[in-house]
């Protein structure tokens, strides 16, 4: 038996085979080759394997996300047959006597540069596609597993690290648990694990090599442990714990249908956070009152090119219809920092968390913003939709956003498109927004406090940096005082205020937030019933001490 200790991101026990996901971050090396013809054959074989993988991906994607969204895999497949591309690679191998990996990487870079320099937007977007297909061939040459691969059975994923864009591509039905060597507990990958309700451990010093691939493993998400080929005593202890979890969950399910009301009669809304349509089921299972945060950027991360207005409209419409009148708060695109999509062609930055991201991109590139807003407004005719904007720092930004939404509404009206008037809110996740929340409250219909970023920016602690995870303290009085200030300012101006950061699910603070007067909490779906239980056990008339201690 081998035992590794890391940091727990989400509790729970997972038992099953391990699947190692290895990414090759190493630079492709230039190697001199004498037998160039067999190198060309290696390339031809890797290209063929890539085509077969893309065909499978296309078929899987058609079933999961429809033909239009799956088309990208078809385009990639066709690009692999492009004669200029193939001839260039074979020519580099033969004339420079170099290895196929190097020839593919060089050609991929050259073609990608050529595409990005073109005026035509469609051709520009092909720059990231040609990089993608080249990386796929290189992975096949190096016999490295495709991150997109789906699994035949349910597995425990063990990887060095996972970016949010990689996590969203995993076949979630088959993922029992995540274990990563790196990563931060406040990252979006960690948040995804919570949304998916699966035990996960980060900072786990396991060696990522193929000898553990397929081995029997157990993840103890409560204690941040990974066991490989565990002995009998561990297996039976973990099975017992797993059974206890099932029993606990059954008890929590008895709270379904009950209200979120304290013993002394204060009732709040309890919503779920989602990243895509599949997460909706989990909100229903856990009896959420609606969706308090739809992280719409995940729609962008799941694709290789900008989602069209129509594609987005269909997604928002299905969500609104499925919720049948329950609230759906869509947060506009919050891309940037750890959430990167190649086709945005964002330059790398010294400080991406305080860089070109979220609403800043939307205001600088209003075409992207307006496409999304049009899709949301169109979908508003099919349910109870609200919009919320991330990373706000000023009243001017809100005024500009309102001008843009007015333009969108006028355009839709002119085109005879029907839509409902939607509530417009902002996220309070920068200290600037918290400090001027009295002014901001006059401009919007509601606030939602994003405690993940509010903590990061208030404490000057990068939420992505696992080295300083221990300093990331959302219970810090500075954070809690800001939350109180925001709630007070919202109420003074007669608007409602919710919280959609991870702190909303921290039941140690539930009574504190209730006492402060929070109107809504939006949490990972799997945490909804746990928070409901806490609310129903709370008597606000008896918690004066814990309340004042928390913000002291
Ligand atoms: C937050 O910052 O608290 C939040 C909810 O947004 P995200 O975690 O997606 O940045
Ligand atoms: Mg945020």
XYZ file of C-alpha atoms and ligand atoms in Angstrom:
563
model
C 0.000 0.000 0.000
C 1.155 3.541 -0.770
C -0.300 6.519 1.080
C -0.026 10.194 0.107
C -1.213 13.270 1.982
C -2.412 16.410 0.292
C -4.952 19.101 0.947
C -8.669 18.433 0.938
C -10.756 20.479 -1.465
C -13.974 18.554 -1.140
C -14.848 15.807 1.312
C -16.158 12.348 0.535
C -14.737 8.922 -0.198
C -13.990 7.617 -3.700
C -13.048 4.032 -4.410
C -11.994 2.799 -7.841
C -9.268 2.501 -10.457
C -6.802 5.313 -10.970
C -6.522 7.092 -14.292
C -3.344 9.097 -14.783
C -3.666 12.170 -16.931
C -0.298 13.250 -18.136
C 0.297 16.455 -19.960
C 3.462 17.103 -21.806
C 4.547 20.596 -20.932
C 8.094 20.026 -22.072
C 9.384 21.830 -25.101
C 9.564 19.803 -28.270
C 13.232 19.043 -28.911
C 14.977 19.216 -32.289
C 16.644 15.857 -32.871
C 18.802 14.914 -35.855
C 17.410 11.885 -37.736
C 19.166 9.777 -40.366
C 16.272 7.598 -41.503
C 13.938 10.413 -42.590
C 11.519 8.098 -44.435
C 10.617 6.148 -41.315
C 10.221 9.498 -39.509
C 7.758 10.584 -42.211
C 5.905 7.290 -41.644
C 5.768 7.989 -37.892
C 4.171 11.327 -38.704
C 1.654 9.728 -41.108
C 0.687 7.167 -38.454
C 0.295 9.839 -35.721
C -1.822 11.913 -38.091
C -4.033 8.881 -38.756
C -4.442 8.262 -35.006
C -5.351 11.924 -34.544
C -8.040 11.635 -37.207
C -9.549 8.590 -35.537
C -9.608 10.380 -32.154
C -11.279 13.407 -33.705
C -13.949 11.235 -35.320
C -14.739 9.712 -31.911
C -14.762 13.135 -30.260
C -17.122 14.400 -32.949
C -19.558 11.528 -32.367
C -19.447 12.026 -28.580
C -19.906 15.793 -28.907
C -22.875 15.455 -31.303
C -24.696 13.454 -28.635
C -23.729 15.743 -25.782
C -23.806 19.238 -27.242
C -25.414 18.920 -30.672
C -24.148 19.021 -34.227
C -23.384 22.745 -34.399
C -21.098 22.646 -31.379
C -19.470 19.402 -32.473
C -18.526 20.851 -35.855
C -15.176 22.056 -34.566
C -13.898 18.474 -34.391
C -14.939 17.990 -37.986
C -13.062 21.139 -38.983
C -9.954 19.882 -37.160
C -10.253 16.589 -38.961
C -10.374 18.351 -42.332
C -7.416 20.517 -41.419
C -5.387 17.363 -40.856
C -5.879 16.568 -44.549
C -4.681 19.962 -45.707
C -2.015 19.289 -48.312
C 0.018 22.455 -47.659
C 0.218 21.570 -43.973
C 1.203 17.939 -44.630
C 3.759 18.828 -47.318
C 5.353 21.428 -45.106
C 5.847 18.899 -42.276
C 7.222 16.186 -44.551
C 9.466 18.713 -46.244
C 10.952 19.868 -42.911
C 11.647 16.241 -41.896
C 13.354 15.433 -45.206
C 15.307 18.622 -45.857
C 16.414 19.303 -42.287
C 16.750 15.616 -41.234
C 14.812 16.256 -38.025
C 12.316 14.388 -35.874
C 8.599 14.484 -36.673
C 7.675 16.226 -33.367
C 9.919 19.167 -34.237
C 8.636 19.377 -37.828
C 5.008 19.371 -36.662
C 5.654 22.003 -33.975
C 7.537 24.256 -36.406
C 4.875 23.970 -39.111
C 2.101 24.459 -36.541
C 3.736 27.681 -35.317
C 4.325 28.976 -38.847
C 0.782 28.281 -40.014
C -0.691 29.702 -36.824
C 1.262 32.947 -37.250
C 0.177 33.145 -40.859
C -3.501 32.742 -39.893
C -3.338 35.308 -37.075
C -1.925 37.894 -39.463
C -4.944 37.596 -41.768
C -7.661 40.256 -41.858
C -10.546 37.831 -42.085
C -11.919 36.989 -38.602
C -12.784 33.435 -39.583
C -9.237 32.755 -40.768
C -7.794 34.443 -37.673
C -9.722 32.028 -35.491
C -8.076 29.116 -37.346
C -4.729 30.083 -35.751
C -5.626 28.349 -32.503
C -7.103 25.381 -34.421
C -3.880 24.704 -36.276
C -2.023 24.815 -32.943
C -4.547 22.396 -31.479
C -4.212 19.848 -34.253
C -0.413 20.127 -34.181
C -0.385 19.509 -30.428
C -2.656 16.521 -30.948
C -0.242 14.993 -33.500
C 2.689 15.655 -31.159
C 0.835 13.945 -28.304
C 0.234 10.966 -30.537
C 3.877 10.884 -31.602
C 4.915 10.936 -27.941
C 2.128 8.471 -27.075
C 0.712 10.880 -24.480
C -2.875 10.398 -23.421
C -5.415 12.826 -24.825
C -6.844 14.961 -22.045
C -10.217 14.874 -23.797
C -10.442 11.123 -23.622
C -13.514 9.644 -22.051
C -13.228 6.619 -19.830
C -14.881 3.235 -20.108
C -15.374 2.977 -16.367
C -15.579 5.390 -13.420
C -12.101 6.476 -12.376
C -10.077 8.501 -9.900
C -8.235 11.147 -11.917
C -4.630 11.718 -10.902
C -2.879 14.597 -12.660
C -0.152 17.123 -12.167
C -2.646 19.972 -12.402
C -5.864 20.667 -14.274
C -6.877 23.965 -15.820
C -10.594 24.829 -15.722
C -10.735 24.421 -19.508
C -9.383 20.872 -19.147
C -11.656 20.010 -16.248
C -14.776 20.975 -18.168
C -13.784 18.600 -20.969
C -13.589 15.563 -18.716
C -16.358 13.037 -18.902
C -17.962 14.022 -15.600
C -20.227 10.996 -15.384
C -17.124 8.876 -15.028
C -15.013 10.944 -12.636
C -15.083 9.592 -9.068
C -12.484 11.983 -7.721
C -9.644 14.370 -8.601
C -6.178 14.232 -7.131
C -3.621 16.766 -8.322
C 0.003 17.362 -7.412
C -0.414 21.120 -7.720
C -3.360 23.512 -7.702
C -4.959 25.868 -5.241
C -8.044 25.276 -3.115
C -9.571 28.542 -4.284
C -9.084 27.876 -7.986
C -11.943 27.322 -10.377
C -10.945 23.701 -10.813
C -11.513 23.241 -7.074
C -14.860 25.019 -7.368
C -15.795 22.702 -10.236
C -15.020 19.697 -8.048
C -17.416 21.058 -5.434
C -20.101 21.671 -8.036
C -19.610 18.155 -9.317
C -19.880 16.909 -5.757
C -16.784 14.731 -5.914
C -14.048 14.168 -3.334
C -10.877 15.978 -4.320
C -7.377 16.445 -3.036
C -4.714 18.893 -4.210
C -1.047 19.405 -3.387
C -0.656 15.647 -3.223
C 2.958 14.593 -3.775
C 2.174 11.484 -5.830
C 4.484 10.626 -8.701
C 2.607 10.909 -11.943
C 3.871 7.875 -13.789
C 2.197 5.141 -15.693
C 2.794 2.418 -13.103
C -0.126 3.730 -11.045
C -2.402 3.942 -14.078
C -5.154 1.374 -13.565
C -4.092 0.629 -9.969
C -6.806 0.316 -7.317
C -7.109 3.547 -5.333
C -9.054 5.210 -2.570
C -9.410 8.948 -2.034
C -10.326 10.186 1.401
C -11.430 13.716 0.551
C -12.067 14.535 4.223
C -8.477 14.049 5.242
C -6.792 14.820 1.923
C -5.447 11.275 1.440
C -4.771 9.104 -1.560
C -4.197 5.368 -1.030
C -2.833 3.203 -3.814
C -3.460 -0.545 -3.489
C -4.717 0.001 0.088
C -4.733 -2.844 2.583
C -7.858 -4.515 3.894
C -8.210 -2.392 7.035
C -8.211 0.868 5.010
C -10.650 -0.582 2.474
C -13.158 -1.603 5.138
C -12.786 1.679 7.096
C -13.347 3.712 3.937
C -16.322 1.613 2.829
C -17.855 2.163 6.263
C -17.307 5.937 5.983
C -18.815 5.910 2.502
C -21.892 4.157 3.866
C -22.176 6.735 6.657
C -22.082 9.474 4.016
C -24.973 7.829 2.204
C -26.948 7.758 5.456
C -26.148 11.416 6.178
C -27.195 12.384 2.688
C -30.469 10.520 3.158
C -31.095 12.558 6.320
C -30.327 15.789 4.491
C -32.760 14.788 1.756
C -35.535 14.847 4.371
C -35.091 18.640 4.272
C -36.219 18.736 0.652
C -39.351 20.797 0.270
C -38.745 22.612 3.573
C -38.221 26.370 3.756
C -34.955 28.130 4.574
C -36.331 29.707 7.733
C -34.603 30.280 11.055
C -36.203 29.226 14.350
C -37.219 32.841 14.908
C -38.781 33.196 11.483
C -36.260 34.832 9.116
C -36.467 33.301 5.651
C -33.898 33.659 2.884
C -33.445 32.297 -0.634
C -31.024 29.441 -1.183
C -29.814 29.088 -4.749
C -27.247 26.913 -6.559
C -24.146 27.869 -8.557
C -23.736 26.205 -11.955
C -21.276 26.240 -14.859
C -23.341 24.446 -17.488
C -26.701 22.867 -18.226
C -25.686 19.507 -16.817
C -25.282 21.050 -13.344
C -28.974 21.967 -13.338
C -29.927 18.428 -12.357
C -27.893 18.701 -9.203
C -29.716 21.915 -8.222
C -33.056 20.145 -8.614
C -31.909 17.051 -6.701
C -30.785 19.280 -3.837
C -33.923 21.405 -3.952
C -32.372 24.789 -4.789
C -34.783 27.723 -5.099
C -33.106 28.752 -8.338
C -29.685 29.584 -9.790
C -27.814 32.420 -8.088
C -24.731 32.202 -10.297
C -24.492 30.728 -13.777
C -20.780 31.064 -14.575
C -21.414 31.673 -18.267
C -17.715 31.739 -19.134
C -17.704 27.942 -18.989
C -19.737 27.979 -22.208
C -16.760 29.757 -23.764
C -14.198 27.453 -22.144
C -15.856 24.341 -23.551
C -15.347 25.541 -27.117
C -12.550 26.256 -29.527
C -14.154 29.397 -30.903
C -16.577 32.094 -29.755
C -20.041 30.652 -29.112
C -22.528 32.325 -31.447
C -25.553 34.302 -30.233
C -27.807 31.431 -31.313
C -25.774 28.792 -29.444
C -25.826 30.880 -26.282
C -29.508 31.688 -26.661
C -30.339 27.956 -26.838
C -28.391 27.264 -23.641
C -29.918 30.134 -21.640
C -33.378 29.313 -22.997
C -33.139 25.650 -21.943
C -31.951 26.716 -18.481
C -34.754 29.292 -18.106
C -37.420 26.866 -19.355
C -36.184 24.028 -17.165
C -36.282 26.269 -14.101
C -39.913 27.033 -14.936
C -40.204 30.440 -13.310
C -37.508 29.966 -10.649
C -34.800 32.615 -10.763
C -31.836 32.200 -13.127
C -29.051 34.722 -12.548
C -26.638 34.661 -15.469
C -23.262 36.193 -14.804
C -21.803 37.663 -17.971
C -18.479 36.432 -19.277
C -15.803 36.337 -16.565
C -12.910 35.125 -18.680
C -9.249 35.833 -17.931
C -6.930 35.008 -15.006
C -7.123 31.205 -14.570
C -9.998 30.885 -17.056
C -8.299 31.097 -20.419
C -9.602 30.255 -23.886
C -6.949 30.357 -26.627
C -9.188 31.972 -29.209
C -9.501 35.165 -27.143
C -5.804 35.570 -27.942
C -5.216 37.270 -24.589
C -1.644 38.379 -24.135
C 0.133 36.855 -21.180
C 0.274 39.313 -18.308
C 2.414 39.841 -15.231
C -0.641 39.909 -12.948
C -3.577 38.270 -14.705
C -5.847 38.320 -11.619
C -5.705 42.110 -11.678
C -5.431 42.330 -15.428
C -7.493 42.285 -18.571
C -10.431 40.127 -17.540
C -14.185 39.862 -17.011
C -16.142 43.111 -17.478
C -12.969 44.851 -18.634
C -12.856 42.616 -21.713
C -16.591 43.106 -22.261
C -16.328 46.894 -22.153
C -13.249 46.996 -24.379
C -14.629 44.449 -26.848
C -18.343 45.321 -26.867
C -19.081 43.022 -29.825
C -18.390 39.989 -27.645
C -20.456 41.535 -24.821
C -23.404 42.491 -27.024
C -23.587 39.013 -28.566
C -23.955 37.551 -25.084
C -26.438 40.192 -23.932
C -28.603 39.677 -27.003
C -28.682 35.939 -26.304
C -29.607 36.511 -22.639
C -32.339 39.054 -23.437
C -33.832 36.772 -26.083
C -33.878 33.906 -23.561
C -35.545 36.154 -20.962
C -38.855 35.630 -22.762
C -38.743 31.980 -21.640
C -38.317 32.301 -17.882
C -37.223 34.382 -14.914
C -33.761 35.645 -15.907
C -31.562 38.212 -14.156
C -28.162 39.432 -15.348
C -25.179 40.159 -13.190
C -21.830 41.694 -14.054
C -18.487 40.590 -12.593
C -15.464 42.531 -11.311
C -17.141 45.935 -11.127
C -15.082 48.764 -9.642
C -16.944 51.971 -10.540
C -20.264 53.689 -11.086
C -19.080 54.708 -14.560
C -18.705 51.072 -15.557
C -22.269 50.381 -14.477
C -23.523 53.410 -16.404
C -21.682 52.247 -19.526
C -23.113 48.740 -19.118
C -26.600 50.222 -18.879
C -26.031 52.181 -22.091
C -24.955 48.992 -23.835
C -27.942 46.998 -22.533
C -30.235 49.816 -23.737
C -28.641 49.584 -27.205
C -29.173 45.826 -27.203
C -32.799 46.164 -26.132
C -33.469 48.813 -28.791
C -31.900 46.639 -31.474
C -34.005 43.677 -30.411
C -37.151 45.808 -30.325
C -36.389 47.140 -33.795
C -36.027 43.549 -35.003
C -39.384 42.593 -33.500
C -37.794 40.242 -30.952
C -39.709 39.831 -27.700
C -37.953 39.838 -24.335
C -38.759 40.476 -20.700
C -37.342 43.237 -18.589
C -34.647 41.580 -16.512
C -33.261 42.530 -13.115
C -29.698 43.823 -13.447
C -27.240 43.284 -10.651
C -23.530 43.442 -10.025
C -21.077 41.279 -8.200
C -19.355 42.909 -5.279
C -15.976 41.248 -5.426
C -13.507 44.115 -5.349
C -12.810 46.279 -2.295
C -13.540 49.292 -4.529
C -17.073 48.074 -5.182
C -17.621 47.293 -1.504
C -16.432 50.734 -0.442
C -18.675 52.573 -2.899
C -21.569 50.151 -2.563
C -23.773 53.027 -1.321
C -23.349 54.706 -4.732
C -23.537 51.489 -6.747
C -26.757 50.449 -4.995
C -28.526 53.426 -6.566
C -27.735 52.076 -10.045
C -28.715 48.403 -9.866
C -31.464 46.015 -8.759
C -29.342 43.733 -6.596
C -25.857 42.839 -5.356
C -24.220 39.443 -5.157
C -21.082 39.293 -3.029
C -18.284 37.283 -4.649
C -16.288 36.325 -1.593
C -13.641 34.349 -3.506
C -12.344 37.401 -5.292
C -13.300 39.821 -2.513
C -11.003 37.829 -0.206
C -8.243 37.673 -2.822
C -8.271 41.428 -3.445
C -8.871 42.542 0.129
C -6.070 40.431 1.552
C -3.768 40.766 -1.500
C -3.567 36.962 -1.671
C -3.510 35.344 -5.108
C -6.239 32.684 -4.929
C -4.328 30.603 -7.498
C -1.124 30.398 -5.527
C -1.129 27.249 -3.424
C 1.960 28.404 -1.509
C -0.094 31.045 0.256
C -3.293 29.017 0.648
C -2.836 29.158 4.415
C -3.017 32.953 4.330
C -6.240 32.937 2.301
C -8.624 33.596 5.160
C -12.146 34.576 4.115
C -13.021 34.817 7.848
C -10.666 37.788 8.131
C -12.521 40.646 9.890
C -11.679 42.949 6.981
C -13.622 40.687 4.626
C -16.522 40.274 7.043
C -16.744 44.009 7.704
C -16.894 44.668 3.988
C -19.691 42.136 3.655
C -21.620 43.896 6.422
C -21.048 47.278 4.809
C -22.347 45.987 1.467
C -25.467 44.473 3.037
C -26.207 47.693 4.950
C -25.739 49.853 1.859
C -27.941 47.571 -0.226
C -30.757 47.708 2.298
C -30.476 51.471 2.822
C -31.141 51.750 -0.897
C -33.925 49.166 -0.931
C -32.228 46.517 -3.047
C -31.668 42.877 -2.147
C -28.241 41.398 -1.584
C -26.953 37.854 -1.935
C -23.659 36.016 -1.758
C -22.360 33.613 -4.388
C -18.737 33.031 -3.332
C -17.679 29.833 -1.577
C -18.043 31.491 1.818
C -21.818 31.291 1.405
C -21.551 27.532 2.036
C -19.455 27.919 5.179
C -21.987 26.928 7.816
C -19.830 28.352 10.615
C -20.743 31.756 9.237
C -24.359 31.114 8.205
C -25.743 32.646 11.450
C -23.419 35.646 11.017
C -24.626 36.323 7.483
C -28.244 35.883 8.559
C -27.698 38.313 11.391
C -26.153 40.796 8.984
C -29.345 40.534 6.947
C -28.270 38.633 3.827
C -31.269 37.953 1.570
C -29.891 35.123 -0.520
C -27.068 32.580 -0.489
C -25.973 30.823 -3.671
C -23.766 27.790 -3.119
C -22.490 24.660 -4.846
C -25.603 22.520 -5.360
C -24.243 19.786 -3.112
C -24.075 22.290 -0.207
C -27.661 23.535 -0.457
C -29.236 21.121 2.038
C -26.349 21.419 4.482
C -26.856 25.207 4.572
C -30.646 24.792 4.843
C -30.121 22.568 7.878
C -27.948 25.247 9.503
C -30.473 28.005 8.781
C -33.289 25.961 10.294
C -31.236 25.326 13.454
C -30.379 29.015 13.919
C -32.107 31.338 16.355
C -30.976 34.845 15.530
C -32.046 36.232 18.900
C -29.422 34.041 20.567
C -26.294 34.671 18.518
C -25.227 38.190 19.429
C -21.791 37.047 20.689
C -20.667 34.990 17.744
C -21.825 37.799 15.480
C -19.812 40.550 17.113
C -16.766 38.279 17.525
C -16.762 37.520 13.826
C -16.456 41.131 12.741
C -14.308 42.346 15.596
C -16.281 35.034 -6.472
O -15.280 35.658 -6.835
O -16.592 34.871 -5.278
C -17.174 34.419 -7.475
C -18.317 33.867 -7.133
O -16.744 34.386 -8.757
P -15.634 33.345 -9.286
O -15.321 32.384 -8.185
O -16.182 32.676 -10.482
O -14.487 34.258 -9.591
Mg -15.083 36.210 -8.919
